[in-house]
Amino acid sequence: MASKHIVKLLDGSTHHYRLRGLNENDEDIAKWTKFCASVFSYKPNPPSPSYFARHFYNDPRHDANLVRVLTYRPDNNASSQEEDSIVSSVRIFQRTISMGPRHPPIETGGIGEVCTSPDHQRRGLSKVLLQDALKIMRDSSSRVGLEAMACSSLHASPTFQPVYSKVGGYKSVVSQWSLVPIRLQYFFSSESTGNQSVFMRQ
């Protein structure tokens, strides 16, 4: 369900935004992937729209409505034929976390693809989207098609820790990683038909 948000700037100008989930069609998802790629284009190795498309479609639990966006119409005229543009995004990932052999796994909502167009930054748009995402996760047990989410998690640069702590109450923890050496052996064999079989074992 879409909702409207009005932002008034210090110069007195008023800007109207519409919060919604993506539509379950390739056209809307393609607009979102291009938007994400444009915002992250400042990176040394910027991700392409196809990167975000793969990230979405290859997720077996992807849900277009869990990609929350704010759209903007420059003239603020709801009756205008001009198309709304996506200017801010937050995505909720449905994940199952293992709690160890003595505890059952829990459902969690991951947060990602948090980005806002440079022309619309410092207007509190990410805050609006994050609070919307948190509400969806809190209400997940009563939403059709969603597993009840017991917690939420996200991975972010230390630079953004104060932001997520203030907006969503996220607590910073240090991730513990282990490197496990794995030796792989490959065996190749060619049959008389010309087909090649590849076997792999650890």
PDB file of C-alpha atoms in Angstrom:
ATOM      1  CA  MET A   1       0.000   0.000   0.000  1.00  0.00           C
ATOM      2  CA  ALA A   2       1.381   3.378  -1.031  1.00  0.00           C
ATOM      3  CA  SER A   3       1.610   6.388   1.257  1.00  0.00           C
ATOM      4  CA  LYS A   4       2.491  10.053   0.717  1.00  0.00           C
ATOM      5  CA  HIS A   5       5.249  11.998   2.458  1.00  0.00           C
ATOM      6  CA  ILE A   6       5.835  15.740   2.320  1.00  0.00           C
ATOM      7  CA  VAL A   7       9.245  17.279   3.008  1.00  0.00           C
ATOM      8  CA  LYS A   8       9.641  21.018   3.579  1.00  0.00           C
ATOM      9  CA  LEU A   9      13.147  22.400   3.095  1.00  0.00           C
ATOM     10  CA  LEU A  10      14.806  25.382   4.774  1.00  0.00           C
ATOM     11  CA  ASP A  11      14.334  27.474   1.637  1.00  0.00           C
ATOM     12  CA  GLY A  12      10.578  27.093   2.033  1.00  0.00           C
ATOM     13  CA  SER A  13      10.107  24.704  -0.884  1.00  0.00           C
ATOM     14  CA  THR A  14       7.835  21.697  -0.418  1.00  0.00           C
ATOM     15  CA  HIS A  15       8.467  18.307  -2.016  1.00  0.00           C
ATOM     16  CA  HIS A  16       6.026  15.434  -2.281  1.00  0.00           C
ATOM     17  CA  TYR A  17       7.124  11.787  -2.220  1.00  0.00           C
ATOM     18  CA  ARG A  18       5.234   8.521  -2.577  1.00  0.00           C
ATOM     19  CA  LEU A  19       6.312   5.422  -0.639  1.00  0.00           C
ATOM     20  CA  ARG A  20       5.516   2.050  -2.192  1.00  0.00           C
ATOM     21  CA  GLY A  21       6.835  -1.415  -2.890  1.00  0.00           C
ATOM     22  CA  LEU A  22       8.012  -2.356  -6.360  1.00  0.00           C
ATOM     23  CA  ASN A  23       5.479  -3.858  -8.718  1.00  0.00           C
ATOM     24  CA  GLU A  24       6.025  -7.507  -9.592  1.00  0.00           C
ATOM     25  CA  ASN A  25       6.978  -6.813 -13.199  1.00  0.00           C
ATOM     26  CA  ASP A  26      10.275  -6.620 -15.061  1.00  0.00           C
ATOM     27  CA  GLU A  27       9.787  -2.982 -16.095  1.00  0.00           C
ATOM     28  CA  ASP A  28       9.492  -1.635 -12.544  1.00  0.00           C
ATOM     29  CA  ILE A  29      12.343  -3.825 -11.312  1.00  0.00           C
ATOM     30  CA  ALA A  30      14.527  -2.645 -14.216  1.00  0.00           C
ATOM     31  CA  LYS A  31      13.907   1.005 -13.237  1.00  0.00           C
ATOM     32  CA  TRP A  32      15.000   0.176  -9.693  1.00  0.00           C
ATOM     33  CA  THR A  33      18.188  -1.626 -10.796  1.00  0.00           C
ATOM     34  CA  LYS A  34      19.173   1.353 -12.968  1.00  0.00           C
ATOM     35  CA  PHE A  35      18.508   3.717 -10.069  1.00  0.00           C
ATOM     36  CA  CYS A  36      20.686   1.695  -7.663  1.00  0.00           C
ATOM     37  CA  ALA A  37      23.494   1.529 -10.221  1.00  0.00           C
ATOM     38  CA  SER A  38      23.358   5.301 -10.731  1.00  0.00           C
ATOM     39  CA  VAL A  39      23.627   6.017  -6.988  1.00  0.00           C
ATOM     40  CA  PHE A  40      26.565   3.638  -6.513  1.00  0.00           C
ATOM     41  CA  SER A  41      28.351   4.841  -9.662  1.00  0.00           C
ATOM     42  CA  TYR A  42      30.873   6.765  -7.508  1.00  0.00           C
ATOM     43  CA  LYS A  43      32.572   3.526  -6.457  1.00  0.00           C
ATOM     44  CA  PRO A  44      35.958   2.595  -8.005  1.00  0.00           C
ATOM     45  CA  ASN A  45      34.354  -0.538  -9.471  1.00  0.00           C
ATOM     46  CA  PRO A  46      30.698   0.528  -9.759  1.00  0.00           C
ATOM     47  CA  PRO A  47      28.046  -2.200  -9.915  1.00  0.00           C
ATOM     48  CA  SER A  48      25.948  -2.307 -13.069  1.00  0.00           C
ATOM     49  CA  PRO A  49      22.142  -2.578 -13.269  1.00  0.00           C
ATOM     50  CA  SER A  50      22.598  -6.270 -14.126  1.00  0.00           C
ATOM     51  CA  TYR A  51      24.374  -6.779 -10.781  1.00  0.00           C
ATOM     52  CA  PHE A  52      21.292  -5.601  -8.863  1.00  0.00           C
ATOM     53  CA  ALA A  53      19.022  -7.584 -11.200  1.00  0.00           C
ATOM     54  CA  ARG A  54      20.959 -10.796 -10.462  1.00  0.00           C
ATOM     55  CA  HIS A  55      20.954  -9.951  -6.764  1.00  0.00           C
ATOM     56  CA  PHE A  56      17.163  -9.775  -6.893  1.00  0.00           C
ATOM     57  CA  TYR A  57      16.177 -12.562  -9.288  1.00  0.00           C
ATOM     58  CA  ASN A  58      18.726 -15.100  -7.966  1.00  0.00           C
ATOM     59  CA  ASP A  59      17.324 -14.770  -4.453  1.00  0.00           C
ATOM     60  CA  PRO A  60      14.919 -17.727  -4.090  1.00  0.00           C
ATOM     61  CA  ARG A  61      12.828 -15.712  -1.623  1.00  0.00           C
ATOM     62  CA  HIS A  62      12.769 -12.449  -3.546  1.00  0.00           C
ATOM     63  CA  ASP A  63       9.656 -10.338  -3.163  1.00  0.00           C
ATOM     64  CA  ALA A  64       9.225  -7.150  -5.200  1.00  0.00           C
ATOM     65  CA  ASN A  65       6.963  -5.610  -2.560  1.00  0.00           C
ATOM     66  CA  LEU A  66       9.812  -5.866  -0.031  1.00  0.00           C
ATOM     67  CA  VAL A  67      11.850  -3.475  -2.175  1.00  0.00           C
ATOM     68  CA  ARG A  68      10.609  -0.223  -0.669  1.00  0.00           C
ATOM     69  CA  VAL A  69      11.076   2.953  -2.678  1.00  0.00           C
ATOM     70  CA  LEU A  70      10.215   6.639  -2.509  1.00  0.00           C
ATOM     71  CA  THR A  71       9.246   8.165  -5.829  1.00  0.00           C
ATOM     72  CA  TYR A  72       9.203  11.830  -6.777  1.00  0.00           C
ATOM     73  CA  ARG A  73       7.388  13.939  -9.346  1.00  0.00           C
ATOM     74  CA  PRO A  74       9.220  17.231 -10.001  1.00  0.00           C
ATOM     75  CA  ASP A  75       6.132  19.389 -10.394  1.00  0.00           C
ATOM     76  CA  ASN A  76       4.423  17.889  -7.306  1.00  0.00           C
ATOM     77  CA  ASN A  77       1.253  17.655  -9.412  1.00  0.00           C
ATOM     78  CA  ALA A  78      -0.586  14.405  -8.780  1.00  0.00           C
ATOM     79  CA  SER A  79      -2.654  14.849 -11.949  1.00  0.00           C
ATOM     80  CA  SER A  80       0.422  15.381 -14.126  1.00  0.00           C
ATOM     81  CA  GLN A  81       1.192  12.819 -16.805  1.00  0.00           C
ATOM     82  CA  GLU A  82       4.892  13.019 -15.955  1.00  0.00           C
ATOM     83  CA  GLU A  83       6.186   9.739 -14.585  1.00  0.00           C
ATOM     84  CA  ASP A  84       7.408   9.435 -10.990  1.00  0.00           C
ATOM     85  CA  SER A  85      11.129   8.748 -10.563  1.00  0.00           C
ATOM     86  CA  ILE A  86      12.623   6.469  -7.921  1.00  0.00           C
ATOM     87  CA  VAL A  87      14.812   8.611  -5.646  1.00  0.00           C
ATOM     88  CA  SER A  88      15.397   6.416  -2.580  1.00  0.00           C
ATOM     89  CA  SER A  89      15.448   2.681  -1.871  1.00  0.00           C
ATOM     90  CA  VAL A  90      15.618   0.089   0.915  1.00  0.00           C
ATOM     91  CA  ARG A  91      15.291  -3.665   0.402  1.00  0.00           C
ATOM     92  CA  ILE A  92      14.217  -6.286   2.942  1.00  0.00           C
ATOM     93  CA  PHE A  93      15.796  -9.736   2.549  1.00  0.00           C
ATOM     94  CA  GLN A  94      14.039 -12.774   4.030  1.00  0.00           C
ATOM     95  CA  ARG A  95      16.648 -15.011   5.648  1.00  0.00           C
ATOM     96  CA  THR A  96      16.848 -17.949   8.070  1.00  0.00           C
ATOM     97  CA  ILE A  97      19.639 -17.824  10.660  1.00  0.00           C
ATOM     98  CA  SER A  98      21.040 -20.885  12.396  1.00  0.00           C
ATOM     99  CA  MET A  99      21.389 -20.453  16.161  1.00  0.00           C
ATOM    100  CA  GLY A 100      23.453 -23.586  16.718  1.00  0.00           C
ATOM    101  CA  PRO A 101      22.553 -27.227  17.385  1.00  0.00           C
ATOM    102  CA  ARG A 102      20.717 -26.491  20.650  1.00  0.00           C
ATOM    103  CA  HIS A 103      18.370 -23.870  19.285  1.00  0.00           C
ATOM    104  CA  PRO A 104      15.884 -23.796  16.407  1.00  0.00           C
ATOM    105  CA  PRO A 105      16.649 -21.500  13.457  1.00  0.00           C
ATOM    106  CA  ILE A 106      14.988 -18.083  13.387  1.00  0.00           C
ATOM    107  CA  GLU A 107      13.643 -15.913  10.619  1.00  0.00           C
ATOM    108  CA  THR A 108      15.297 -12.544  10.137  1.00  0.00           C
ATOM    109  CA  GLY A 109      14.874  -9.547   7.885  1.00  0.00           C
ATOM    110  CA  GLY A 110      18.078  -8.331   6.311  1.00  0.00           C
ATOM    111  CA  ILE A 111      18.418  -4.724   5.146  1.00  0.00           C
ATOM    112  CA  GLY A 112      20.244  -3.818   1.944  1.00  0.00           C
ATOM    113  CA  GLU A 113      20.286  -1.619  -1.161  1.00  0.00           C
ATOM    114  CA  VAL A 114      19.934   1.464   1.051  1.00  0.00           C
ATOM    115  CA  CYS A 115      20.539   4.407  -1.272  1.00  0.00           C
ATOM    116  CA  THR A 116      19.222   7.875  -2.104  1.00  0.00           C
ATOM    117  CA  SER A 117      19.740  10.032  -5.161  1.00  0.00           C
ATOM    118  CA  PRO A 118      22.316  12.793  -4.469  1.00  0.00           C
ATOM    119  CA  ASP A 119      19.704  15.419  -5.419  1.00  0.00           C
ATOM    120  CA  HIS A 120      17.419  14.194  -2.616  1.00  0.00           C
ATOM    121  CA  GLN A 121      19.871  13.460   0.168  1.00  0.00           C
ATOM    122  CA  ARG A 122      19.697  15.119   3.601  1.00  0.00           C
ATOM    123  CA  ARG A 123      15.906  15.132   3.477  1.00  0.00           C
ATOM    124  CA  GLY A 124      15.327  12.178   5.807  1.00  0.00           C
ATOM    125  CA  LEU A 125      14.218   9.834   3.021  1.00  0.00           C
ATOM    126  CA  SER A 126      16.293   6.835   4.146  1.00  0.00           C
ATOM    127  CA  LYS A 127      14.877   7.319   7.645  1.00  0.00           C
ATOM    128  CA  VAL A 128      11.329   7.151   6.249  1.00  0.00           C
ATOM    129  CA  LEU A 129      12.142   3.952   4.346  1.00  0.00           C
ATOM    130  CA  LEU A 130      13.987   2.279   7.219  1.00  0.00           C
ATOM    131  CA  GLN A 131      11.131   2.963   9.619  1.00  0.00           C
ATOM    132  CA  ASP A 132       8.706   1.581   7.035  1.00  0.00           C
ATOM    133  CA  ALA A 133      10.880  -1.550   6.652  1.00  0.00           C
ATOM    134  CA  LEU A 134      11.059  -2.032  10.425  1.00  0.00           C
ATOM    135  CA  LYS A 135       7.271  -1.798  10.666  1.00  0.00           C
ATOM    136  CA  ILE A 136       6.872  -4.425   7.950  1.00  0.00           C
ATOM    137  CA  MET A 137       9.232  -6.759   9.818  1.00  0.00           C
ATOM    138  CA  ARG A 138       7.494  -6.157  13.157  1.00  0.00           C
ATOM    139  CA  ASP A 139       4.127  -6.931  11.524  1.00  0.00           C
ATOM    140  CA  SER A 140       5.472  -9.858   9.477  1.00  0.00           C
ATOM    141  CA  SER A 141       3.612 -12.481  11.528  1.00  0.00           C
ATOM    142  CA  SER A 142       0.287 -11.012  10.390  1.00  0.00           C
ATOM    143  CA  ARG A 143       1.240 -10.481   6.737  1.00  0.00           C
ATOM    144  CA  VAL A 144       0.228 -13.057   4.141  1.00  0.00           C
ATOM    145  CA  GLY A 145       3.220 -14.716   2.478  1.00  0.00           C
ATOM    146  CA  LEU A 146       5.767 -13.591   5.081  1.00  0.00           C
ATOM    147  CA  GLU A 147       7.433 -15.646   7.780  1.00  0.00           C
ATOM    148  CA  ALA A 148       7.403 -14.045  11.231  1.00  0.00           C
ATOM    149  CA  MET A 149      10.735 -12.237  11.555  1.00  0.00           C
ATOM    150  CA  ALA A 150      12.310 -12.394  15.017  1.00  0.00           C
ATOM    151  CA  CYS A 151      15.064  -9.862  14.322  1.00  0.00           C
ATOM    152  CA  SER A 152      16.644  -7.642  11.708  1.00  0.00           C
ATOM    153  CA  SER A 153      20.265  -7.387  10.632  1.00  0.00           C
ATOM    154  CA  LEU A 154      22.411  -5.422   8.214  1.00  0.00           C
ATOM    155  CA  HIS A 155      26.051  -5.107   7.212  1.00  0.00           C
ATOM    156  CA  ALA A 156      27.379  -1.559   6.936  1.00  0.00           C
ATOM    157  CA  SER A 157      30.527   0.494   7.011  1.00  0.00           C
ATOM    158  CA  PRO A 158      31.458   1.841  10.485  1.00  0.00           C
ATOM    159  CA  THR A 159      30.774   5.290   9.012  1.00  0.00           C
ATOM    160  CA  PHE A 160      27.042   4.551   8.920  1.00  0.00           C
ATOM    161  CA  GLN A 161      26.749   2.858  12.311  1.00  0.00           C
ATOM    162  CA  PRO A 162      25.486   6.019  14.103  1.00  0.00           C
ATOM    163  CA  VAL A 163      22.818   6.496  11.416  1.00  0.00           C
ATOM    164  CA  TYR A 164      21.395   2.977  11.702  1.00  0.00           C
ATOM    165  CA  SER A 165      21.617   3.076  15.475  1.00  0.00           C
ATOM    166  CA  LYS A 166      19.635   6.318  15.644  1.00  0.00           C
ATOM    167  CA  VAL A 167      17.030   5.447  13.024  1.00  0.00           C
ATOM    168  CA  GLY A 168      16.448   1.766  13.687  1.00  0.00           C
ATOM    169  CA  GLY A 169      18.001   1.000  17.043  1.00  0.00           C
ATOM    170  CA  TYR A 170      20.588  -1.297  15.469  1.00  0.00           C
ATOM    171  CA  LYS A 171      23.453  -2.351  17.717  1.00  0.00           C
ATOM    172  CA  SER A 172      26.933  -2.700  16.287  1.00  0.00           C
ATOM    173  CA  VAL A 173      28.679  -6.031  16.705  1.00  0.00           C
ATOM    174  CA  VAL A 174      32.025  -7.285  15.427  1.00  0.00           C
ATOM    175  CA  SER A 175      31.687 -10.078  12.893  1.00  0.00           C
ATOM    176  CA  GLN A 176      33.778 -13.152  13.577  1.00  0.00           C
ATOM    177  CA  TRP A 177      35.110 -14.905  10.504  1.00  0.00           C
ATOM    178  CA  SER A 178      37.137 -18.075  10.080  1.00  0.00           C
ATOM    179  CA  LEU A 179      39.101 -19.161   7.033  1.00  0.00           C
ATOM    180  CA  VAL A 180      38.815 -22.875   6.401  1.00  0.00           C
ATOM    181  CA  PRO A 181      41.260 -24.384   3.886  1.00  0.00           C
ATOM    182  CA  ILE A 182      39.571 -26.628   1.337  1.00  0.00           C
ATOM    183  CA  ARG A 183      41.429 -28.834  -1.106  1.00  0.00           C
ATOM    184  CA  LEU A 184      39.550 -29.713  -4.264  1.00  0.00           C
ATOM    185  CA  GLN A 185      40.493 -32.433  -6.707  1.00  0.00           C
ATOM    186  CA  TYR A 186      39.118 -32.567 -10.206  1.00  0.00           C
ATOM    187  CA  PHE A 187      38.834 -35.597 -12.437  1.00  0.00           C
ATOM    188  CA  PHE A 188      38.177 -35.309 -16.145  1.00  0.00           C
ATOM    189  CA  SER A 189      37.175 -38.134 -18.452  1.00  0.00           C
ATOM    190  CA  SER A 190      36.131 -38.147 -22.080  1.00  0.00           C
ATOM    191  CA  GLU A 191      33.682 -40.737 -23.345  1.00  0.00           C
ATOM    192  CA  SER A 192      33.588 -42.123 -26.853  1.00  0.00           C
ATOM    193  CA  THR A 193      30.539 -39.953 -27.553  1.00  0.00           C
ATOM    194  CA  GLY A 194      32.650 -36.858 -27.038  1.00  0.00           C
ATOM    195  CA  ASN A 195      30.836 -35.825 -23.886  1.00  0.00           C
ATOM    196  CA  GLN A 196      32.991 -34.757 -20.957  1.00  0.00           C
ATOM    197  CA  SER A 197      32.220 -35.597 -17.351  1.00  0.00           C
ATOM    198  CA  VAL A 198      33.551 -33.499 -14.496  1.00  0.00           C
ATOM    199  CA  PHE A 199      33.644 -34.796 -10.932  1.00  0.00           C
ATOM    200  CA  MET A 200      34.581 -32.806  -7.868  1.00  0.00           C
ATOM    201  CA  ARG A 201      35.170 -33.936  -4.340  1.00  0.00           C
ATOM    202  CA  GLN A 202      36.416 -32.279  -1.173  1.00  0.00           C
TER     203      GLN A 202
END
